[in-house]
């Protein structure tokens, strides 16, 4: 960042101060989405230490083939991560998603989680949902990860056909039925012979990720890993 841009950004930050998405305190100039205090209190899973076998990978065993799976934080409606994730998902803060993608990537880099990943695919939204929300939060998470890792993001190969019902209030079986045949692979060649990292905001039962992977398996010689910002406590 040039000196001129730094001065401008500091001035802008003075005029339009940014606030922590969790505690609402004013962010420091170098802080993004969350303040340093809240960042240290996020309920991290540390699944990157056992990325090939942990409570998240167990969700997919025997259903779809994955090599690694990591959720960055535990999620429930009452912990510190909930307000952050709700701000990203429902309150028009793609900037928070981008920032959290960067934060996740920085913290996971030293574990080797991104080794051998060739491309990132964010879970797509339907056109209707994209129009309502104005952005795909999973894509912004992916672009934040890409900014740190330089792994390319592919957004055109997989498409969500339509939006039927939010997964939020559905049970395990209902979630699976809700996303059956929901995705279509538009460009198998873009994913063939690659290790794909599928990125989403929240994993609850894994139904959405499973549906994406089942469709992407059409591509030749493809491998899968998964990264989400949160995993719902079961």
PDB file of C-alpha atoms in Angstrom:
ATOM      1  CA  UNK A   1       0.000   0.000   0.000  1.00  0.00           C
ATOM      2  CA  UNK A   2       1.419   3.401  -0.967  1.00  0.00           C
ATOM      3  CA  UNK A   3       1.885   6.203   1.573  1.00  0.00           C
ATOM      4  CA  UNK A   4      -0.857   8.197  -0.175  1.00  0.00           C
ATOM      5  CA  UNK A   5      -3.299   5.292   0.077  1.00  0.00           C
ATOM      6  CA  UNK A   6      -2.398   4.729   3.723  1.00  0.00           C
ATOM      7  CA  UNK A   7      -3.129   8.369   4.597  1.00  0.00           C
ATOM      8  CA  UNK A   8      -6.399   8.256   2.658  1.00  0.00           C
ATOM      9  CA  UNK A   9      -7.492   5.035   4.357  1.00  0.00           C
ATOM     10  CA  UNK A  10      -6.685   6.422   7.798  1.00  0.00           C
ATOM     11  CA  UNK A  11      -8.696   9.556   6.994  1.00  0.00           C
ATOM     12  CA  UNK A  12     -11.607   7.479   5.744  1.00  0.00           C
ATOM     13  CA  UNK A  13     -11.423   5.336   8.864  1.00  0.00           C
ATOM     14  CA  UNK A  14     -11.682   8.485  10.975  1.00  0.00           C
ATOM     15  CA  UNK A  15     -14.711   9.789   9.085  1.00  0.00           C
ATOM     16  CA  UNK A  16     -16.429   6.403   8.756  1.00  0.00           C
ATOM     17  CA  UNK A  17     -15.165   4.256  11.637  1.00  0.00           C
ATOM     18  CA  UNK A  18     -15.496   0.507  11.301  1.00  0.00           C
ATOM     19  CA  UNK A  19     -16.787  -1.667  14.109  1.00  0.00           C
ATOM     20  CA  UNK A  20     -16.170  -5.219  15.275  1.00  0.00           C
ATOM     21  CA  UNK A  21     -18.876  -7.575  14.038  1.00  0.00           C
ATOM     22  CA  UNK A  22     -18.927  -9.354  17.401  1.00  0.00           C
ATOM     23  CA  UNK A  23     -18.550  -6.756  20.191  1.00  0.00           C
ATOM     24  CA  UNK A  24     -19.209  -3.585  18.139  1.00  0.00           C
ATOM     25  CA  UNK A  25     -16.077  -1.846  19.442  1.00  0.00           C
ATOM     26  CA  UNK A  26     -14.211   0.394  17.016  1.00  0.00           C
ATOM     27  CA  UNK A  27     -11.713  -1.485  14.875  1.00  0.00           C
ATOM     28  CA  UNK A  28      -8.078  -0.500  14.725  1.00  0.00           C
ATOM     29  CA  UNK A  29      -6.667   0.589  11.382  1.00  0.00           C
ATOM     30  CA  UNK A  30      -5.121  -2.828  10.726  1.00  0.00           C
ATOM     31  CA  UNK A  31      -8.077  -4.877  11.982  1.00  0.00           C
ATOM     32  CA  UNK A  32     -10.713  -6.407   9.721  1.00  0.00           C
ATOM     33  CA  UNK A  33     -14.188  -7.707  10.615  1.00  0.00           C
ATOM     34  CA  UNK A  34     -13.268  -8.509  14.228  1.00  0.00           C
ATOM     35  CA  UNK A  35     -11.152  -6.798  16.863  1.00  0.00           C
ATOM     36  CA  UNK A  36      -8.057  -8.432  18.286  1.00  0.00           C
ATOM     37  CA  UNK A  37      -9.773  -9.280  21.553  1.00  0.00           C
ATOM     38  CA  UNK A  38     -12.675 -11.074  19.854  1.00  0.00           C
ATOM     39  CA  UNK A  39     -10.303 -12.788  17.449  1.00  0.00           C
ATOM     40  CA  UNK A  40      -8.501 -14.468  20.334  1.00  0.00           C
ATOM     41  CA  UNK A  41     -11.816 -15.643  21.802  1.00  0.00           C
ATOM     42  CA  UNK A  42     -13.219 -17.261  18.673  1.00  0.00           C
ATOM     43  CA  UNK A  43     -14.010 -20.919  19.460  1.00  0.00           C
ATOM     44  CA  UNK A  44     -11.507 -22.453  17.044  1.00  0.00           C
ATOM     45  CA  UNK A  45     -11.834 -26.141  16.200  1.00  0.00           C
ATOM     46  CA  UNK A  46      -8.122 -26.697  15.413  1.00  0.00           C
ATOM     47  CA  UNK A  47      -9.247 -29.424  13.006  1.00  0.00           C
ATOM     48  CA  UNK A  48      -6.358 -28.471  10.717  1.00  0.00           C
ATOM     49  CA  UNK A  49      -4.136 -30.457  13.072  1.00  0.00           C
ATOM     50  CA  UNK A  50      -6.002 -33.647  12.091  1.00  0.00           C
ATOM     51  CA  UNK A  51      -7.472 -32.546   8.765  1.00  0.00           C
ATOM     52  CA  UNK A  52      -7.860 -36.072   7.405  1.00  0.00           C
ATOM     53  CA  UNK A  53      -9.858 -37.324  10.393  1.00  0.00           C
ATOM     54  CA  UNK A  54     -11.939 -35.196  12.759  1.00  0.00           C
ATOM     55  CA  UNK A  55     -15.628 -34.661  13.631  1.00  0.00           C
ATOM     56  CA  UNK A  56     -16.163 -32.902  10.303  1.00  0.00           C
ATOM     57  CA  UNK A  57     -14.639 -35.592   8.075  1.00  0.00           C
ATOM     58  CA  UNK A  58     -16.801 -38.169   9.852  1.00  0.00           C
ATOM     59  CA  UNK A  59     -19.912 -36.520   8.387  1.00  0.00           C
ATOM     60  CA  UNK A  60     -18.790 -37.496   4.877  1.00  0.00           C
ATOM     61  CA  UNK A  61     -17.416 -40.992   5.506  1.00  0.00           C
ATOM     62  CA  UNK A  62     -18.942 -43.589   3.227  1.00  0.00           C
ATOM     63  CA  UNK A  63     -20.981 -40.991   1.343  1.00  0.00           C
ATOM     64  CA  UNK A  64     -18.575 -38.901  -0.748  1.00  0.00           C
ATOM     65  CA  UNK A  65     -14.782 -39.164  -1.086  1.00  0.00           C
ATOM     66  CA  UNK A  66     -12.894 -36.348   0.615  1.00  0.00           C
ATOM     67  CA  UNK A  67      -9.240 -36.084   1.584  1.00  0.00           C
ATOM     68  CA  UNK A  68      -9.401 -33.304   4.205  1.00  0.00           C
ATOM     69  CA  UNK A  69     -12.072 -31.232   5.902  1.00  0.00           C
ATOM     70  CA  UNK A  70     -11.721 -28.297   8.284  1.00  0.00           C
ATOM     71  CA  UNK A  71     -14.156 -25.895   9.910  1.00  0.00           C
ATOM     72  CA  UNK A  72     -12.433 -22.857  11.356  1.00  0.00           C
ATOM     73  CA  UNK A  73     -14.730 -22.320  14.367  1.00  0.00           C
ATOM     74  CA  UNK A  74     -17.463 -24.068  16.304  1.00  0.00           C
ATOM     75  CA  UNK A  75     -20.855 -22.487  15.729  1.00  0.00           C
ATOM     76  CA  UNK A  76     -23.954 -22.335  17.860  1.00  0.00           C
ATOM     77  CA  UNK A  77     -26.468 -19.485  18.235  1.00  0.00           C
ATOM     78  CA  UNK A  78     -25.002 -18.442  21.576  1.00  0.00           C
ATOM     79  CA  UNK A  79     -21.253 -18.308  20.996  1.00  0.00           C
ATOM     80  CA  UNK A  80     -19.002 -15.517  19.730  1.00  0.00           C
ATOM     81  CA  UNK A  81     -18.955 -16.806  16.157  1.00  0.00           C
ATOM     82  CA  UNK A  82     -22.741 -16.538  15.714  1.00  0.00           C
ATOM     83  CA  UNK A  83     -22.913 -12.740  15.436  1.00  0.00           C
ATOM     84  CA  UNK A  84     -20.038 -12.724  12.964  1.00  0.00           C
ATOM     85  CA  UNK A  85     -21.584 -15.405  10.764  1.00  0.00           C
ATOM     86  CA  UNK A  86     -25.033 -13.806  10.865  1.00  0.00           C
ATOM     87  CA  UNK A  87     -23.497 -10.467   9.820  1.00  0.00           C
ATOM     88  CA  UNK A  88     -21.814 -12.171   6.881  1.00  0.00           C
ATOM     89  CA  UNK A  89     -24.841 -14.182   5.856  1.00  0.00           C
ATOM     90  CA  UNK A  90     -27.757 -11.846   6.442  1.00  0.00           C
ATOM     91  CA  UNK A  91     -26.623  -8.254   7.010  1.00  0.00           C
ATOM     92  CA  UNK A  92     -24.819  -7.341   3.798  1.00  0.00           C
ATOM     93  CA  UNK A  93     -21.222  -7.665   4.888  1.00  0.00           C
ATOM     94  CA  UNK A  94     -19.288  -9.347   2.093  1.00  0.00           C
ATOM     95  CA  UNK A  95     -16.269  -7.439   3.442  1.00  0.00           C
ATOM     96  CA  UNK A  96     -16.457  -9.505   6.632  1.00  0.00           C
ATOM     97  CA  UNK A  97     -16.500 -12.712   4.577  1.00  0.00           C
ATOM     98  CA  UNK A  98     -13.457 -11.601   2.588  1.00  0.00           C
ATOM     99  CA  UNK A  99     -11.628 -10.669   5.788  1.00  0.00           C
ATOM    100  CA  UNK A 100     -12.459 -13.967   7.474  1.00  0.00           C
ATOM    101  CA  UNK A 101     -11.262 -15.850   4.407  1.00  0.00           C
ATOM    102  CA  UNK A 102      -7.914 -14.096   4.805  1.00  0.00           C
ATOM    103  CA  UNK A 103      -7.807 -14.771   8.547  1.00  0.00           C
ATOM    104  CA  UNK A 104      -8.603 -18.465   8.076  1.00  0.00           C
ATOM    105  CA  UNK A 105      -5.966 -18.848   5.390  1.00  0.00           C
ATOM    106  CA  UNK A 106      -3.270 -17.132   7.450  1.00  0.00           C
ATOM    107  CA  UNK A 107      -3.944 -19.348  10.446  1.00  0.00           C
ATOM    108  CA  UNK A 108      -4.166 -22.599   8.445  1.00  0.00           C
ATOM    109  CA  UNK A 109      -1.128 -22.023   6.222  1.00  0.00           C
ATOM    110  CA  UNK A 110       1.467 -23.405   8.618  1.00  0.00           C
ATOM    111  CA  UNK A 111      -0.496 -26.659   9.061  1.00  0.00           C
ATOM    112  CA  UNK A 112      -0.021 -27.545   5.384  1.00  0.00           C
ATOM    113  CA  UNK A 113      -3.779 -27.726   4.849  1.00  0.00           C
ATOM    114  CA  UNK A 114      -3.532 -25.964   1.481  1.00  0.00           C
ATOM    115  CA  UNK A 115      -0.721 -28.178   0.167  1.00  0.00           C
ATOM    116  CA  UNK A 116      -1.633 -29.828  -3.147  1.00  0.00           C
ATOM    117  CA  UNK A 117      -4.907 -27.879  -3.496  1.00  0.00           C
ATOM    118  CA  UNK A 118      -5.220 -26.821  -7.157  1.00  0.00           C
ATOM    119  CA  UNK A 119      -8.388 -24.712  -7.166  1.00  0.00           C
ATOM    120  CA  UNK A 120     -11.144 -23.386  -4.926  1.00  0.00           C
ATOM    121  CA  UNK A 121     -14.856 -23.786  -5.666  1.00  0.00           C
ATOM    122  CA  UNK A 122     -17.275 -21.802  -3.462  1.00  0.00           C
ATOM    123  CA  UNK A 123     -20.708 -23.335  -2.926  1.00  0.00           C
ATOM    124  CA  UNK A 124     -22.910 -21.433  -5.394  1.00  0.00           C
ATOM    125  CA  UNK A 125     -26.140 -19.598  -4.616  1.00  0.00           C
ATOM    126  CA  UNK A 126     -29.240 -19.748  -6.789  1.00  0.00           C
ATOM    127  CA  UNK A 127     -29.910 -16.701  -8.952  1.00  0.00           C
ATOM    128  CA  UNK A 128     -32.894 -15.812  -6.788  1.00  0.00           C
ATOM    129  CA  UNK A 129     -30.911 -15.958  -3.548  1.00  0.00           C
ATOM    130  CA  UNK A 130     -27.990 -14.091  -5.130  1.00  0.00           C
ATOM    131  CA  UNK A 131     -30.360 -11.336  -6.232  1.00  0.00           C
ATOM    132  CA  UNK A 132     -31.904 -11.122  -2.736  1.00  0.00           C
ATOM    133  CA  UNK A 133     -28.592 -11.062  -0.881  1.00  0.00           C
ATOM    134  CA  UNK A 134     -26.538  -9.191  -3.469  1.00  0.00           C
ATOM    135  CA  UNK A 135     -23.483 -11.425  -3.092  1.00  0.00           C
ATOM    136  CA  UNK A 136     -22.414 -15.008  -2.402  1.00  0.00           C
ATOM    137  CA  UNK A 137     -20.786 -15.089   1.024  1.00  0.00           C
ATOM    138  CA  UNK A 138     -19.007 -18.360   0.203  1.00  0.00           C
ATOM    139  CA  UNK A 139     -17.399 -16.760  -2.830  1.00  0.00           C
ATOM    140  CA  UNK A 140     -16.088 -13.888  -0.712  1.00  0.00           C
ATOM    141  CA  UNK A 141     -14.684 -16.358   1.817  1.00  0.00           C
ATOM    142  CA  UNK A 142     -13.021 -18.158  -1.096  1.00  0.00           C
ATOM    143  CA  UNK A 143     -11.558 -14.956  -2.483  1.00  0.00           C
ATOM    144  CA  UNK A 144     -10.141 -14.108   0.926  1.00  0.00           C
ATOM    145  CA  UNK A 145      -8.451 -17.507   1.067  1.00  0.00           C
ATOM    146  CA  UNK A 146      -7.196 -17.051  -2.488  1.00  0.00           C
ATOM    147  CA  UNK A 147      -5.698 -13.658  -1.649  1.00  0.00           C
ATOM    148  CA  UNK A 148      -3.418 -15.307   0.925  1.00  0.00           C
ATOM    149  CA  UNK A 149      -2.725 -18.633  -0.807  1.00  0.00           C
ATOM    150  CA  UNK A 150      -2.824 -17.561  -4.498  1.00  0.00           C
ATOM    151  CA  UNK A 151      -4.985 -20.624  -5.238  1.00  0.00           C
ATOM    152  CA  UNK A 152      -7.376 -19.737  -8.090  1.00  0.00           C
ATOM    153  CA  UNK A 153     -11.129 -19.515  -7.479  1.00  0.00           C
ATOM    154  CA  UNK A 154     -13.476 -21.147  -9.994  1.00  0.00           C
ATOM    155  CA  UNK A 155     -17.037 -19.800  -9.902  1.00  0.00           C
ATOM    156  CA  UNK A 156     -18.522 -20.761 -13.271  1.00  0.00           C
ATOM    157  CA  UNK A 157     -18.080 -24.551 -13.325  1.00  0.00           C
ATOM    158  CA  UNK A 158     -20.763 -25.420 -10.752  1.00  0.00           C
ATOM    159  CA  UNK A 159     -24.231 -23.879 -10.716  1.00  0.00           C
ATOM    160  CA  UNK A 160     -27.118 -24.084  -8.279  1.00  0.00           C
ATOM    161  CA  UNK A 161     -30.309 -24.763 -10.193  1.00  0.00           C
ATOM    162  CA  UNK A 162     -32.835 -23.027  -7.986  1.00  0.00           C
ATOM    163  CA  UNK A 163     -33.693 -22.112  -4.410  1.00  0.00           C
ATOM    164  CA  UNK A 164     -36.328 -24.221  -2.707  1.00  0.00           C
ATOM    165  CA  UNK A 165     -36.086 -23.707   1.041  1.00  0.00           C
ATOM    166  CA  UNK A 166     -33.474 -22.508   3.507  1.00  0.00           C
ATOM    167  CA  UNK A 167     -31.546 -25.303   5.213  1.00  0.00           C
ATOM    168  CA  UNK A 168     -31.554 -23.457   8.535  1.00  0.00           C
ATOM    169  CA  UNK A 169     -34.635 -24.998  10.154  1.00  0.00           C
ATOM    170  CA  UNK A 170     -34.467 -28.441   8.527  1.00  0.00           C
ATOM    171  CA  UNK A 171     -33.443 -31.752  10.079  1.00  0.00           C
ATOM    172  CA  UNK A 172     -30.747 -34.070   8.740  1.00  0.00           C
ATOM    173  CA  UNK A 173     -32.963 -36.071   6.351  1.00  0.00           C
ATOM    174  CA  UNK A 174     -34.873 -32.984   5.231  1.00  0.00           C
ATOM    175  CA  UNK A 175     -31.589 -31.180   4.468  1.00  0.00           C
ATOM    176  CA  UNK A 176     -30.438 -34.028   2.240  1.00  0.00           C
ATOM    177  CA  UNK A 177     -33.722 -34.123   0.340  1.00  0.00           C
ATOM    178  CA  UNK A 178     -33.728 -30.320   0.006  1.00  0.00           C
ATOM    179  CA  UNK A 179     -30.440 -30.307  -1.927  1.00  0.00           C
ATOM    180  CA  UNK A 180     -30.827 -33.510  -3.964  1.00  0.00           C
ATOM    181  CA  UNK A 181     -30.082 -32.758  -7.624  1.00  0.00           C
ATOM    182  CA  UNK A 182     -29.754 -29.090  -6.681  1.00  0.00           C
ATOM    183  CA  UNK A 183     -26.431 -28.501  -8.451  1.00  0.00           C
ATOM    184  CA  UNK A 184     -25.315 -28.930 -12.035  1.00  0.00           C
ATOM    185  CA  UNK A 185     -21.762 -29.133 -13.353  1.00  0.00           C
ATOM    186  CA  UNK A 186     -21.462 -26.765 -16.313  1.00  0.00           C
ATOM    187  CA  UNK A 187     -17.775 -27.250 -17.104  1.00  0.00           C
ATOM    188  CA  UNK A 188     -16.231 -30.563 -16.059  1.00  0.00           C
ATOM    189  CA  UNK A 189     -12.988 -29.769 -17.881  1.00  0.00           C
ATOM    190  CA  UNK A 190     -12.327 -26.820 -15.555  1.00  0.00           C
ATOM    191  CA  UNK A 191     -12.182 -29.217 -12.603  1.00  0.00           C
ATOM    192  CA  UNK A 192     -10.710 -32.369 -14.158  1.00  0.00           C
ATOM    193  CA  UNK A 193      -7.310 -33.576 -12.907  1.00  0.00           C
ATOM    194  CA  UNK A 194      -7.465 -31.176  -9.954  1.00  0.00           C
ATOM    195  CA  UNK A 195      -7.670 -31.283  -6.193  1.00  0.00           C
ATOM    196  CA  UNK A 196     -10.644 -29.031  -5.440  1.00  0.00           C
ATOM    197  CA  UNK A 197     -11.210 -27.182  -2.171  1.00  0.00           C
ATOM    198  CA  UNK A 198     -14.953 -26.665  -1.680  1.00  0.00           C
ATOM    199  CA  UNK A 199     -15.665 -23.627   0.512  1.00  0.00           C
ATOM    200  CA  UNK A 200     -18.900 -22.766   2.343  1.00  0.00           C
ATOM    201  CA  UNK A 201     -19.857 -20.606   5.315  1.00  0.00           C
ATOM    202  CA  UNK A 202     -21.480 -23.165   7.621  1.00  0.00           C
ATOM    203  CA  UNK A 203     -21.516 -26.949   7.768  1.00  0.00           C
ATOM    204  CA  UNK A 204     -24.326 -28.537   9.763  1.00  0.00           C
ATOM    205  CA  UNK A 205     -25.001 -32.038   8.426  1.00  0.00           C
ATOM    206  CA  UNK A 206     -22.764 -31.722   5.369  1.00  0.00           C
ATOM    207  CA  UNK A 207     -25.738 -32.202   3.019  1.00  0.00           C
ATOM    208  CA  UNK A 208     -24.964 -29.192   0.803  1.00  0.00           C
ATOM    209  CA  UNK A 209     -21.288 -30.102   0.417  1.00  0.00           C
ATOM    210  CA  UNK A 210     -22.231 -33.714  -0.317  1.00  0.00           C
ATOM    211  CA  UNK A 211     -24.623 -32.615  -3.068  1.00  0.00           C
ATOM    212  CA  UNK A 212     -21.923 -30.401  -4.622  1.00  0.00           C
ATOM    213  CA  UNK A 213     -19.326 -33.176  -4.543  1.00  0.00           C
ATOM    214  CA  UNK A 214     -21.712 -35.770  -5.933  1.00  0.00           C
ATOM    215  CA  UNK A 215     -22.295 -33.536  -8.961  1.00  0.00           C
ATOM    216  CA  UNK A 216     -18.631 -32.566  -9.408  1.00  0.00           C
ATOM    217  CA  UNK A 217     -17.591 -36.232  -9.417  1.00  0.00           C
ATOM    218  CA  UNK A 218     -18.577 -36.238 -13.079  1.00  0.00           C
ATOM    219  CA  UNK A 219     -15.234 -34.521 -13.731  1.00  0.00           C
ATOM    220  CA  UNK A 220     -12.291 -36.792 -14.550  1.00  0.00           C
ATOM    221  CA  UNK A 221      -9.666 -37.627 -11.928  1.00  0.00           C
ATOM    222  CA  UNK A 222     -10.968 -35.112  -9.396  1.00  0.00           C
ATOM    223  CA  UNK A 223     -10.144 -34.972  -5.674  1.00  0.00           C
ATOM    224  CA  UNK A 224     -11.953 -33.076  -2.914  1.00  0.00           C
ATOM    225  CA  UNK A 225     -11.301 -31.294   0.348  1.00  0.00           C
ATOM    226  CA  UNK A 226     -13.621 -28.977   2.281  1.00  0.00           C
ATOM    227  CA  UNK A 227     -13.202 -25.755   4.256  1.00  0.00           C
ATOM    228  CA  UNK A 228     -15.965 -23.897   6.079  1.00  0.00           C
ATOM    229  CA  UNK A 229     -15.955 -20.926   8.399  1.00  0.00           C
ATOM    230  CA  UNK A 230     -18.117 -22.727  10.951  1.00  0.00           C
ATOM    231  CA  UNK A 231     -19.349 -26.161  12.001  1.00  0.00           C
ATOM    232  CA  UNK A 232     -22.620 -26.356  13.902  1.00  0.00           C
ATOM    233  CA  UNK A 233     -22.289 -28.001  17.285  1.00  0.00           C
ATOM    234  CA  UNK A 234     -24.236 -31.238  17.320  1.00  0.00           C
TER     235      UNK A 234
END
